[in-house]
Amino acid sequence: MLQPSNYSLVLFLQFLLLSYDLFVNSFSELLRTAPAVQLVLFIIQDIAVVFNVIIVFLMFFNTYVFQAGLVNLLFHKFKGTILLSAAYLALSISFHVWIMNLRWRDSGRFIWTEGLQTLFVFQRLAAVLYCYFYKRTAVHLGDPLFYQDSLWLRRHRSSAPLQVLLFLNGWYCATYFLLEAFVFVYKGLLLPYPVSNLVLDVVLLLLYLGIEATRIFFGSKGNLCQRKVPLSLSLALTVPAAVLAVYYLLIQTYSLRLEAFLSAILLLFYGLELFLGFLALLSFSSADPY
């Protein structure tokens, strides 16, 4: 559990990094004639944003909510800060690279293109939102309710590793489907792909998407609510999902190396989820009935 003294130190570090970010955004232009110094300030600023995000995730891992397996709850509660921090980091790096590229060789001349000015406006706007939402999240994570081992959490302590895997698997499933769709377009245009085989592979891909969405939904619901029936259904659906992964790995008409790599990762997900799912079922069966 995060002790009050440790939380004060962590909060001080977070505010210190935010203050440095504010300082660089406010006064870095005064050093445009010294590009080497400005570059060092920009690098430290980007590293500070990364450190702040890491600190937030470490605080997530320290909460009883995370240890109870309610990863989705934490993500939905603080997804604004997470996504905004990622967007701000991307905008800051883009702005820093662009402005250094323009001014490095001729620091004595004032260069400010329209594109750079547009990026500057978006980066500064994101900086304000990032500072506000990050400070709000840092203070909110000091709430003792996130760290109390309450009776409700004891009754709902599901498998945290399984929940993390299902959460990651959901994002990977969407990525896999989109990449496979682009690969089918590529193979259909450039390879002598029989129309009947192409239609079969596309239909199976759509079937895979439906099975995966249903499997992840019931697996997450069964794990979080400690319900054996939804979790058992999710484990049962893992079998046809794994069969389809093997099909795209070995049996389909044309299997690219990219597809083989993506399907192998899917099979790794399925193996780990089956193992953790069976352990969760055993844990739910041996738990008290109340």
PDB file of C-alpha atoms in Angstrom:
ATOM      1  CA  MET A   1       0.000   0.000   0.000  1.00  0.00           C
ATOM      2  CA  LEU A   2       1.172   3.537  -0.763  1.00  0.00           C
ATOM      3  CA  GLN A   3       2.053   5.142   2.559  1.00  0.00           C
ATOM      4  CA  PRO A   4       1.238   8.853   3.169  1.00  0.00           C
ATOM      5  CA  SER A   5       4.906   9.800   3.349  1.00  0.00           C
ATOM      6  CA  ASN A   6       5.671   7.978   0.094  1.00  0.00           C
ATOM      7  CA  TYR A   7       2.643   9.519  -1.594  1.00  0.00           C
ATOM      8  CA  SER A   8       3.813  13.025  -0.632  1.00  0.00           C
ATOM      9  CA  LEU A   9       7.211  12.305  -2.165  1.00  0.00           C
ATOM     10  CA  VAL A  10       5.666  10.891  -5.350  1.00  0.00           C
ATOM     11  CA  LEU A  11       3.280  13.835  -5.635  1.00  0.00           C
ATOM     12  CA  PHE A  12       6.174  16.272  -5.165  1.00  0.00           C
ATOM     13  CA  LEU A  13       8.117  14.533  -7.954  1.00  0.00           C
ATOM     14  CA  GLN A  14       5.104  14.649 -10.277  1.00  0.00           C
ATOM     15  CA  PHE A  15       4.528  18.354  -9.641  1.00  0.00           C
ATOM     16  CA  LEU A  16       8.235  19.032 -10.090  1.00  0.00           C
ATOM     17  CA  LEU A  17       8.189  17.383 -13.523  1.00  0.00           C
ATOM     18  CA  LEU A  18       5.028  19.309 -14.439  1.00  0.00           C
ATOM     19  CA  SER A  19       6.690  22.558 -13.332  1.00  0.00           C
ATOM     20  CA  TYR A  20       9.709  21.828 -15.516  1.00  0.00           C
ATOM     21  CA  ASP A  21       7.417  21.153 -18.470  1.00  0.00           C
ATOM     22  CA  LEU A  22       5.675  24.490 -17.871  1.00  0.00           C
ATOM     23  CA  PHE A  23       9.038  26.257 -17.559  1.00  0.00           C
ATOM     24  CA  VAL A  24      10.328  24.917 -20.893  1.00  0.00           C
ATOM     25  CA  ASN A  25       7.087  25.734 -22.710  1.00  0.00           C
ATOM     26  CA  SER A  26       7.181  29.276 -21.317  1.00  0.00           C
ATOM     27  CA  PHE A  27      10.826  30.281 -21.737  1.00  0.00           C
ATOM     28  CA  SER A  28      12.510  27.948 -24.252  1.00  0.00           C
ATOM     29  CA  GLU A  29      12.040  30.464 -27.090  1.00  0.00           C
ATOM     30  CA  LEU A  30      14.333  32.880 -25.260  1.00  0.00           C
ATOM     31  CA  LEU A  31      17.171  30.436 -25.994  1.00  0.00           C
ATOM     32  CA  ARG A  32      16.559  30.060 -29.743  1.00  0.00           C
ATOM     33  CA  THR A  33      20.025  31.523 -30.445  1.00  0.00           C
ATOM     34  CA  ALA A  34      21.566  28.653 -28.429  1.00  0.00           C
ATOM     35  CA  PRO A  35      20.179  25.541 -30.182  1.00  0.00           C
ATOM     36  CA  ALA A  36      22.385  23.106 -28.237  1.00  0.00           C
ATOM     37  CA  VAL A  37      20.986  24.298 -24.902  1.00  0.00           C
ATOM     38  CA  GLN A  38      17.469  24.329 -26.313  1.00  0.00           C
ATOM     39  CA  LEU A  39      17.893  20.766 -27.574  1.00  0.00           C
ATOM     40  CA  VAL A  40      18.943  19.559 -24.124  1.00  0.00           C
ATOM     41  CA  LEU A  41      15.914  21.266 -22.556  1.00  0.00           C
ATOM     42  CA  PHE A  42      13.590  19.654 -25.106  1.00  0.00           C
ATOM     43  CA  ILE A  43      15.046  16.180 -24.534  1.00  0.00           C
ATOM     44  CA  ILE A  44      14.673  16.513 -20.763  1.00  0.00           C
ATOM     45  CA  GLN A  45      11.108  17.798 -21.233  1.00  0.00           C
ATOM     46  CA  ASP A  46      10.106  14.732 -23.297  1.00  0.00           C
ATOM     47  CA  ILE A  47      11.764  12.399 -20.802  1.00  0.00           C
ATOM     48  CA  ALA A  48       9.886  14.144 -17.977  1.00  0.00           C
ATOM     49  CA  VAL A  49       6.547  13.429 -19.691  1.00  0.00           C
ATOM     50  CA  VAL A  50       7.519   9.772 -20.087  1.00  0.00           C
ATOM     51  CA  PHE A  51       8.524   9.578 -16.416  1.00  0.00           C
ATOM     52  CA  ASN A  52       5.213  11.113 -15.350  1.00  0.00           C
ATOM     53  CA  VAL A  53       3.275   8.513 -17.328  1.00  0.00           C
ATOM     54  CA  ILE A  54       5.394   5.711 -15.825  1.00  0.00           C
ATOM     55  CA  ILE A  55       4.736   7.054 -12.322  1.00  0.00           C
ATOM     56  CA  VAL A  56       0.978   7.011 -12.936  1.00  0.00           C
ATOM     57  CA  PHE A  57       1.105   3.387 -14.113  1.00  0.00           C
ATOM     58  CA  LEU A  58       3.195   2.422 -11.096  1.00  0.00           C
ATOM     59  CA  MET A  59       0.542   4.004  -8.878  1.00  0.00           C
ATOM     60  CA  PHE A  60      -2.098   2.014 -10.779  1.00  0.00           C
ATOM     61  CA  PHE A  61      -0.222  -1.222 -10.063  1.00  0.00           C
ATOM     62  CA  ASN A  62      -0.083  -0.341  -6.370  1.00  0.00           C
ATOM     63  CA  THR A  63      -3.857   0.031  -5.947  1.00  0.00           C
ATOM     64  CA  TYR A  64      -6.107  -2.691  -4.598  1.00  0.00           C
ATOM     65  CA  VAL A  65      -8.381  -2.041  -7.561  1.00  0.00           C
ATOM     66  CA  PHE A  66      -5.654  -3.265  -9.923  1.00  0.00           C
ATOM     67  CA  GLN A  67      -4.775  -6.182  -7.652  1.00  0.00           C
ATOM     68  CA  ALA A  68      -8.437  -7.187  -7.698  1.00  0.00           C
ATOM     69  CA  GLY A  69      -8.259  -7.472 -11.469  1.00  0.00           C
ATOM     70  CA  LEU A  70     -10.424  -4.425 -12.235  1.00  0.00           C
ATOM     71  CA  VAL A  71      -8.032  -3.106 -14.881  1.00  0.00           C
ATOM     72  CA  ASN A  72     -10.845  -1.902 -17.111  1.00  0.00           C
ATOM     73  CA  LEU A  73     -12.225   0.191 -14.250  1.00  0.00           C
ATOM     74  CA  LEU A  74      -8.920   2.005 -13.805  1.00  0.00           C
ATOM     75  CA  PHE A  75      -8.497   2.508 -17.547  1.00  0.00           C
ATOM     76  CA  HIS A  76     -11.987   3.915 -18.039  1.00  0.00           C
ATOM     77  CA  LYS A  77     -11.618   6.196 -15.024  1.00  0.00           C
ATOM     78  CA  PHE A  78      -8.297   7.643 -16.128  1.00  0.00           C
ATOM     79  CA  LYS A  79      -8.285   6.997 -19.886  1.00  0.00           C
ATOM     80  CA  GLY A  80      -8.532  10.741 -20.583  1.00  0.00           C
ATOM     81  CA  THR A  81      -5.233  11.405 -18.828  1.00  0.00           C
ATOM     82  CA  ILE A  82      -3.536   8.400 -20.442  1.00  0.00           C
ATOM     83  CA  LEU A  83      -4.605   9.250 -23.990  1.00  0.00           C
ATOM     84  CA  LEU A  84      -3.963  12.967 -23.527  1.00  0.00           C
ATOM     85  CA  SER A  85      -0.466  12.302 -22.167  1.00  0.00           C
ATOM     86  CA  ALA A  86       0.333  10.123 -25.184  1.00  0.00           C
ATOM     87  CA  ALA A  87      -1.003  12.766 -27.589  1.00  0.00           C
ATOM     88  CA  TYR A  88       0.923  15.546 -25.826  1.00  0.00           C
ATOM     89  CA  LEU A  89       4.146  13.528 -25.935  1.00  0.00           C
ATOM     90  CA  ALA A  90       3.710  12.906 -29.674  1.00  0.00           C
ATOM     91  CA  LEU A  91       2.998  16.593 -30.350  1.00  0.00           C
ATOM     92  CA  SER A  92       5.956  17.707 -28.229  1.00  0.00           C
ATOM     93  CA  ILE A  93       8.414  15.372 -29.945  1.00  0.00           C
ATOM     94  CA  SER A  94       7.118  16.431 -33.377  1.00  0.00           C
ATOM     95  CA  PHE A  95       7.417  20.106 -32.487  1.00  0.00           C
ATOM     96  CA  HIS A  96      10.901  19.708 -31.045  1.00  0.00           C
ATOM     97  CA  VAL A  97      12.189  17.751 -34.031  1.00  0.00           C
ATOM     98  CA  TRP A  98      10.704  20.231 -36.488  1.00  0.00           C
ATOM     99  CA  ILE A  99      11.966  23.379 -34.793  1.00  0.00           C
ATOM    100  CA  MET A 100      15.446  21.940 -34.235  1.00  0.00           C
ATOM    101  CA  ASN A 101      15.651  20.873 -37.852  1.00  0.00           C
ATOM    102  CA  LEU A 102      14.802  24.412 -38.994  1.00  0.00           C
ATOM    103  CA  ARG A 103      17.041  26.328 -36.591  1.00  0.00           C
ATOM    104  CA  TRP A 104      20.047  24.092 -35.981  1.00  0.00           C
ATOM    105  CA  ARG A 105      22.216  25.322 -38.841  1.00  0.00           C
ATOM    106  CA  ASP A 106      21.100  28.956 -38.786  1.00  0.00           C
ATOM    107  CA  SER A 107      20.232  29.856 -35.212  1.00  0.00           C
ATOM    108  CA  GLY A 108      20.713  33.574 -35.806  1.00  0.00           C
ATOM    109  CA  ARG A 109      17.775  33.824 -38.236  1.00  0.00           C
ATOM    110  CA  PHE A 110      14.196  33.812 -36.992  1.00  0.00           C
ATOM    111  CA  ILE A 111      12.344  30.969 -38.729  1.00  0.00           C
ATOM    112  CA  TRP A 112       8.661  30.395 -38.089  1.00  0.00           C
ATOM    113  CA  THR A 113       6.710  28.666 -40.856  1.00  0.00           C
ATOM    114  CA  GLU A 114       2.920  28.369 -40.986  1.00  0.00           C
ATOM    115  CA  GLY A 115       3.072  24.631 -40.393  1.00  0.00           C
ATOM    116  CA  LEU A 116       5.341  25.076 -37.391  1.00  0.00           C
ATOM    117  CA  GLN A 117       3.039  27.756 -35.993  1.00  0.00           C
ATOM    118  CA  THR A 118       0.032  25.431 -36.335  1.00  0.00           C
ATOM    119  CA  LEU A 119       1.878  22.616 -34.577  1.00  0.00           C
ATOM    120  CA  PHE A 120       2.986  25.078 -31.888  1.00  0.00           C
ATOM    121  CA  VAL A 121      -0.632  26.060 -31.169  1.00  0.00           C
ATOM    122  CA  PHE A 122      -1.776  22.444 -30.871  1.00  0.00           C
ATOM    123  CA  GLN A 123       1.214  21.512 -28.721  1.00  0.00           C
ATOM    124  CA  ARG A 124       0.652  24.377 -26.301  1.00  0.00           C
ATOM    125  CA  LEU A 125      -3.079  23.660 -26.093  1.00  0.00           C
ATOM    126  CA  ALA A 126      -2.336  20.013 -25.353  1.00  0.00           C
ATOM    127  CA  ALA A 127       0.196  21.153 -22.727  1.00  0.00           C
ATOM    128  CA  VAL A 128      -2.499  23.054 -20.805  1.00  0.00           C
ATOM    129  CA  LEU A 129      -4.907  20.112 -20.900  1.00  0.00           C
ATOM    130  CA  TYR A 130      -2.138  17.655 -20.004  1.00  0.00           C
ATOM    131  CA  CYS A 131      -1.086  19.710 -16.982  1.00  0.00           C
ATOM    132  CA  TYR A 132      -4.659  20.036 -15.688  1.00  0.00           C
ATOM    133  CA  PHE A 133      -5.750  16.410 -16.174  1.00  0.00           C
ATOM    134  CA  TYR A 134      -2.457  14.950 -14.980  1.00  0.00           C
ATOM    135  CA  LYS A 135      -2.530  17.017 -11.778  1.00  0.00           C
ATOM    136  CA  ARG A 136      -6.154  15.964 -11.242  1.00  0.00           C
ATOM    137  CA  THR A 137      -5.240  12.292 -11.722  1.00  0.00           C
ATOM    138  CA  ALA A 138      -2.222  12.514  -9.413  1.00  0.00           C
ATOM    139  CA  VAL A 139      -4.324  13.993  -6.615  1.00  0.00           C
ATOM    140  CA  HIS A 140      -7.204  11.573  -7.233  1.00  0.00           C
ATOM    141  CA  LEU A 141      -4.893   8.557  -6.950  1.00  0.00           C
ATOM    142  CA  GLY A 142      -4.150   9.615  -3.377  1.00  0.00           C
ATOM    143  CA  ASP A 143      -7.711   8.712  -2.385  1.00  0.00           C
ATOM    144  CA  PRO A 144      -7.512   5.959   0.292  1.00  0.00           C
ATOM    145  CA  LEU A 145     -10.454   4.170  -1.344  1.00  0.00           C
ATOM    146  CA  PHE A 146      -8.118   2.969  -4.095  1.00  0.00           C
ATOM    147  CA  TYR A 147      -5.889   1.263  -1.522  1.00  0.00           C
ATOM    148  CA  GLN A 148      -8.366  -0.198   0.973  1.00  0.00           C
ATOM    149  CA  ASP A 149      -8.809  -3.952   1.112  1.00  0.00           C
ATOM    150  CA  SER A 150     -12.574  -3.679   1.504  1.00  0.00           C
ATOM    151  CA  LEU A 151     -15.077  -6.526   1.804  1.00  0.00           C
ATOM    152  CA  TRP A 152     -16.364  -5.727  -1.683  1.00  0.00           C
ATOM    153  CA  LEU A 153     -12.881  -6.183  -3.152  1.00  0.00           C
ATOM    154  CA  ARG A 154     -12.414  -9.426  -1.248  1.00  0.00           C
ATOM    155  CA  ARG A 155     -15.565 -10.806  -2.817  1.00  0.00           C
ATOM    156  CA  HIS A 156     -14.593  -9.611  -6.277  1.00  0.00           C
ATOM    157  CA  ARG A 157     -10.909 -10.435  -6.354  1.00  0.00           C
ATOM    158  CA  SER A 158     -10.659 -11.957  -9.804  1.00  0.00           C
ATOM    159  CA  SER A 159      -7.547 -12.914 -11.762  1.00  0.00           C
ATOM    160  CA  ALA A 160      -5.582  -9.748 -12.516  1.00  0.00           C
ATOM    161  CA  PRO A 161      -3.178 -11.440 -15.006  1.00  0.00           C
ATOM    162  CA  LEU A 162      -6.111 -12.915 -16.922  1.00  0.00           C
ATOM    163  CA  GLN A 163      -7.863  -9.551 -17.028  1.00  0.00           C
ATOM    164  CA  VAL A 164      -4.713  -7.846 -18.315  1.00  0.00           C
ATOM    165  CA  LEU A 165      -4.332 -10.506 -21.021  1.00  0.00           C
ATOM    166  CA  LEU A 166      -7.961 -10.157 -22.107  1.00  0.00           C
ATOM    167  CA  PHE A 167      -7.599  -6.382 -22.220  1.00  0.00           C
ATOM    168  CA  LEU A 168      -4.450  -6.584 -24.371  1.00  0.00           C
ATOM    169  CA  ASN A 169      -5.972  -9.349 -26.480  1.00  0.00           C
ATOM    170  CA  GLY A 170      -8.920  -7.088 -27.293  1.00  0.00           C
ATOM    171  CA  TRP A 171      -6.658  -4.409 -28.758  1.00  0.00           C
ATOM    172  CA  TYR A 172      -4.520  -7.016 -30.516  1.00  0.00           C
ATOM    173  CA  CYS A 173      -7.631  -8.628 -32.010  1.00  0.00           C
ATOM    174  CA  ALA A 174      -8.657  -5.316 -33.605  1.00  0.00           C
ATOM    175  CA  THR A 175      -5.121  -4.786 -34.931  1.00  0.00           C
ATOM    176  CA  TYR A 176      -4.981  -8.354 -36.271  1.00  0.00           C
ATOM    177  CA  PHE A 177      -8.301  -7.955 -38.083  1.00  0.00           C
ATOM    178  CA  LEU A 178      -7.298  -4.663 -39.739  1.00  0.00           C
ATOM    179  CA  LEU A 179      -3.886  -5.960 -40.807  1.00  0.00           C
ATOM    180  CA  GLU A 180      -5.409  -9.141 -42.223  1.00  0.00           C
ATOM    181  CA  ALA A 181      -7.962  -7.078 -44.149  1.00  0.00           C
ATOM    182  CA  PHE A 182      -5.158  -5.029 -45.745  1.00  0.00           C
ATOM    183  CA  VAL A 183      -3.192  -8.209 -46.466  1.00  0.00           C
ATOM    184  CA  PHE A 184      -6.190  -9.738 -48.250  1.00  0.00           C
ATOM    185  CA  VAL A 185      -6.485  -6.611 -50.409  1.00  0.00           C
ATOM    186  CA  TYR A 186      -2.781  -6.890 -51.205  1.00  0.00           C
ATOM    187  CA  LYS A 187      -2.985 -10.600 -52.068  1.00  0.00           C
ATOM    188  CA  GLY A 188      -6.166 -10.158 -54.078  1.00  0.00           C
ATOM    189  CA  LEU A 189      -4.558  -7.471 -56.250  1.00  0.00           C
ATOM    190  CA  LEU A 190      -1.065  -8.885 -56.711  1.00  0.00           C
ATOM    191  CA  LEU A 191      -1.399 -12.677 -56.422  1.00  0.00           C
ATOM    192  CA  PRO A 192      -3.348 -15.200 -58.540  1.00  0.00           C
ATOM    193  CA  TYR A 193      -5.879 -15.674 -55.765  1.00  0.00           C
ATOM    194  CA  PRO A 194      -8.900 -17.858 -56.724  1.00  0.00           C
ATOM    195  CA  VAL A 195     -12.087 -15.913 -56.020  1.00  0.00           C
ATOM    196  CA  SER A 196     -13.698 -18.788 -54.096  1.00  0.00           C
ATOM    197  CA  ASN A 197     -10.656 -19.134 -51.830  1.00  0.00           C
ATOM    198  CA  LEU A 198     -10.493 -15.393 -51.245  1.00  0.00           C
ATOM    199  CA  VAL A 199     -14.176 -15.274 -50.309  1.00  0.00           C
ATOM    200  CA  LEU A 200     -13.706 -18.234 -47.934  1.00  0.00           C
ATOM    201  CA  ASP A 201     -10.737 -16.583 -46.215  1.00  0.00           C
ATOM    202  CA  VAL A 202     -12.579 -13.278 -45.808  1.00  0.00           C
ATOM    203  CA  VAL A 203     -15.689 -14.985 -44.404  1.00  0.00           C
ATOM    204  CA  LEU A 204     -13.538 -16.901 -41.925  1.00  0.00           C
ATOM    205  CA  LEU A 205     -11.878 -13.626 -40.906  1.00  0.00           C
ATOM    206  CA  LEU A 206     -15.287 -12.091 -40.174  1.00  0.00           C
ATOM    207  CA  LEU A 207     -16.230 -15.242 -38.249  1.00  0.00           C
ATOM    208  CA  TYR A 208     -12.998 -14.915 -36.262  1.00  0.00           C
ATOM    209  CA  LEU A 209     -13.850 -11.320 -35.356  1.00  0.00           C
ATOM    210  CA  GLY A 210     -17.274 -12.350 -34.054  1.00  0.00           C
ATOM    211  CA  ILE A 211     -15.864 -15.255 -32.038  1.00  0.00           C
ATOM    212  CA  GLU A 212     -13.106 -13.111 -30.531  1.00  0.00           C
ATOM    213  CA  ALA A 213     -15.438 -10.284 -29.545  1.00  0.00           C
ATOM    214  CA  THR A 214     -17.815 -12.754 -27.863  1.00  0.00           C
ATOM    215  CA  ARG A 215     -14.984 -14.680 -26.208  1.00  0.00           C
ATOM    216  CA  ILE A 216     -13.291 -11.606 -24.748  1.00  0.00           C
ATOM    217  CA  PHE A 217     -16.602 -10.135 -23.569  1.00  0.00           C
ATOM    218  CA  PHE A 218     -17.676 -13.260 -21.695  1.00  0.00           C
ATOM    219  CA  GLY A 219     -14.164 -13.886 -20.392  1.00  0.00           C
ATOM    220  CA  SER A 220     -13.872 -10.389 -18.957  1.00  0.00           C
ATOM    221  CA  LYS A 221     -17.389 -10.498 -17.519  1.00  0.00           C
ATOM    222  CA  GLY A 222     -16.902 -13.936 -15.981  1.00  0.00           C
ATOM    223  CA  ASN A 223     -13.550 -13.011 -14.486  1.00  0.00           C
ATOM    224  CA  LEU A 224     -14.626  -9.680 -13.007  1.00  0.00           C
ATOM    225  CA  CYS A 225     -17.924 -11.015 -11.636  1.00  0.00           C
ATOM    226  CA  GLN A 226     -16.458 -14.398 -10.651  1.00  0.00           C
ATOM    227  CA  ARG A 227     -19.081 -16.217 -12.741  1.00  0.00           C
ATOM    228  CA  LYS A 228     -18.128 -19.687 -13.857  1.00  0.00           C
ATOM    229  CA  VAL A 229     -20.602 -19.986 -16.757  1.00  0.00           C
ATOM    230  CA  PRO A 230     -19.433 -16.911 -18.774  1.00  0.00           C
ATOM    231  CA  LEU A 231     -15.799 -17.769 -18.119  1.00  0.00           C
ATOM    232  CA  SER A 232     -16.361 -21.390 -19.183  1.00  0.00           C
ATOM    233  CA  LEU A 233     -18.056 -20.184 -22.368  1.00  0.00           C
ATOM    234  CA  SER A 234     -15.082 -17.930 -23.057  1.00  0.00           C
ATOM    235  CA  LEU A 235     -12.666 -20.834 -22.599  1.00  0.00           C
ATOM    236  CA  ALA A 236     -14.781 -22.993 -24.902  1.00  0.00           C
ATOM    237  CA  LEU A 237     -14.722 -20.295 -27.603  1.00  0.00           C
ATOM    238  CA  THR A 238     -10.937 -20.212 -27.373  1.00  0.00           C
ATOM    239  CA  VAL A 239     -10.825 -23.555 -29.211  1.00  0.00           C
ATOM    240  CA  PRO A 240     -12.478 -22.395 -32.490  1.00  0.00           C
ATOM    241  CA  ALA A 241     -10.529 -19.119 -32.271  1.00  0.00           C
ATOM    242  CA  ALA A 242      -7.285 -21.087 -32.011  1.00  0.00           C
ATOM    243  CA  VAL A 243      -8.350 -23.307 -34.944  1.00  0.00           C
ATOM    244  CA  LEU A 244      -8.864 -20.204 -37.101  1.00  0.00           C
ATOM    245  CA  ALA A 245      -5.459 -18.879 -36.023  1.00  0.00           C
ATOM    246  CA  VAL A 246      -3.871 -22.173 -37.090  1.00  0.00           C
ATOM    247  CA  TYR A 247      -5.762 -21.954 -40.382  1.00  0.00           C
ATOM    248  CA  TYR A 248      -4.298 -18.528 -41.150  1.00  0.00           C
ATOM    249  CA  LEU A 249      -0.910 -19.729 -39.978  1.00  0.00           C
ATOM    250  CA  LEU A 250      -0.656 -22.926 -42.042  1.00  0.00           C
ATOM    251  CA  ILE A 251      -3.655 -23.769 -44.224  1.00  0.00           C
ATOM    252  CA  GLN A 252      -4.883 -20.667 -46.082  1.00  0.00           C
ATOM    253  CA  THR A 253      -4.115 -20.314 -49.800  1.00  0.00           C
ATOM    254  CA  TYR A 254      -1.272 -17.809 -49.411  1.00  0.00           C
ATOM    255  CA  SER A 255       0.295 -17.298 -45.997  1.00  0.00           C
ATOM    256  CA  LEU A 256       2.728 -14.403 -45.698  1.00  0.00           C
ATOM    257  CA  ARG A 257       5.431 -14.195 -43.052  1.00  0.00           C
ATOM    258  CA  LEU A 258       3.593 -11.284 -41.462  1.00  0.00           C
ATOM    259  CA  GLU A 259       0.456 -13.420 -41.113  1.00  0.00           C
ATOM    260  CA  ALA A 260       2.453 -16.278 -39.646  1.00  0.00           C
ATOM    261  CA  PHE A 261       3.998 -13.940 -37.078  1.00  0.00           C
ATOM    262  CA  LEU A 262       0.648 -12.383 -36.142  1.00  0.00           C
ATOM    263  CA  SER A 263      -1.073 -15.786 -35.860  1.00  0.00           C
ATOM    264  CA  ALA A 264       1.742 -17.154 -33.689  1.00  0.00           C
ATOM    265  CA  ILE A 265       1.247 -14.261 -31.256  1.00  0.00           C
ATOM    266  CA  LEU A 266      -2.490 -15.046 -31.193  1.00  0.00           C
ATOM    267  CA  LEU A 267      -1.787 -18.665 -30.287  1.00  0.00           C
ATOM    268  CA  LEU A 268       0.486 -17.469 -27.479  1.00  0.00           C
ATOM    269  CA  PHE A 269      -2.370 -15.325 -26.138  1.00  0.00           C
ATOM    270  CA  TYR A 270      -4.749 -18.282 -26.293  1.00  0.00           C
ATOM    271  CA  GLY A 271      -2.381 -20.624 -24.480  1.00  0.00           C
ATOM    272  CA  LEU A 272      -1.815 -18.199 -21.621  1.00  0.00           C
ATOM    273  CA  GLU A 273      -5.509 -17.326 -21.354  1.00  0.00           C
ATOM    274  CA  LEU A 274      -6.522 -21.005 -21.256  1.00  0.00           C
ATOM    275  CA  PHE A 275      -4.047 -21.659 -18.458  1.00  0.00           C
ATOM    276  CA  LEU A 276      -5.048 -18.622 -16.401  1.00  0.00           C
ATOM    277  CA  GLY A 277      -8.738 -19.177 -17.152  1.00  0.00           C
ATOM    278  CA  PHE A 278      -8.669 -22.712 -15.767  1.00  0.00           C
ATOM    279  CA  LEU A 279      -6.848 -21.471 -12.671  1.00  0.00           C
ATOM    280  CA  ALA A 280      -9.521 -18.782 -12.219  1.00  0.00           C
ATOM    281  CA  LEU A 281     -12.282 -21.391 -12.568  1.00  0.00           C
ATOM    282  CA  LEU A 282     -10.659 -23.525  -9.893  1.00  0.00           C
ATOM    283  CA  SER A 283     -10.348 -20.461  -7.661  1.00  0.00           C
ATOM    284  CA  PHE A 284     -14.039 -19.551  -8.145  1.00  0.00           C
ATOM    285  CA  SER A 285     -15.120 -23.127  -7.437  1.00  0.00           C
ATOM    286  CA  SER A 286     -13.215 -23.258  -4.168  1.00  0.00           C
ATOM    287  CA  ALA A 287     -14.360 -19.795  -3.012  1.00  0.00           C
ATOM    288  CA  ASP A 288     -17.078 -19.277  -0.440  1.00  0.00           C
ATOM    289  CA  PRO A 289     -20.592 -19.379  -1.935  1.00  0.00           C
ATOM    290  CA  TYR A 290     -21.554 -16.005  -0.385  1.00  0.00           C
TER     291      TYR A 290
END
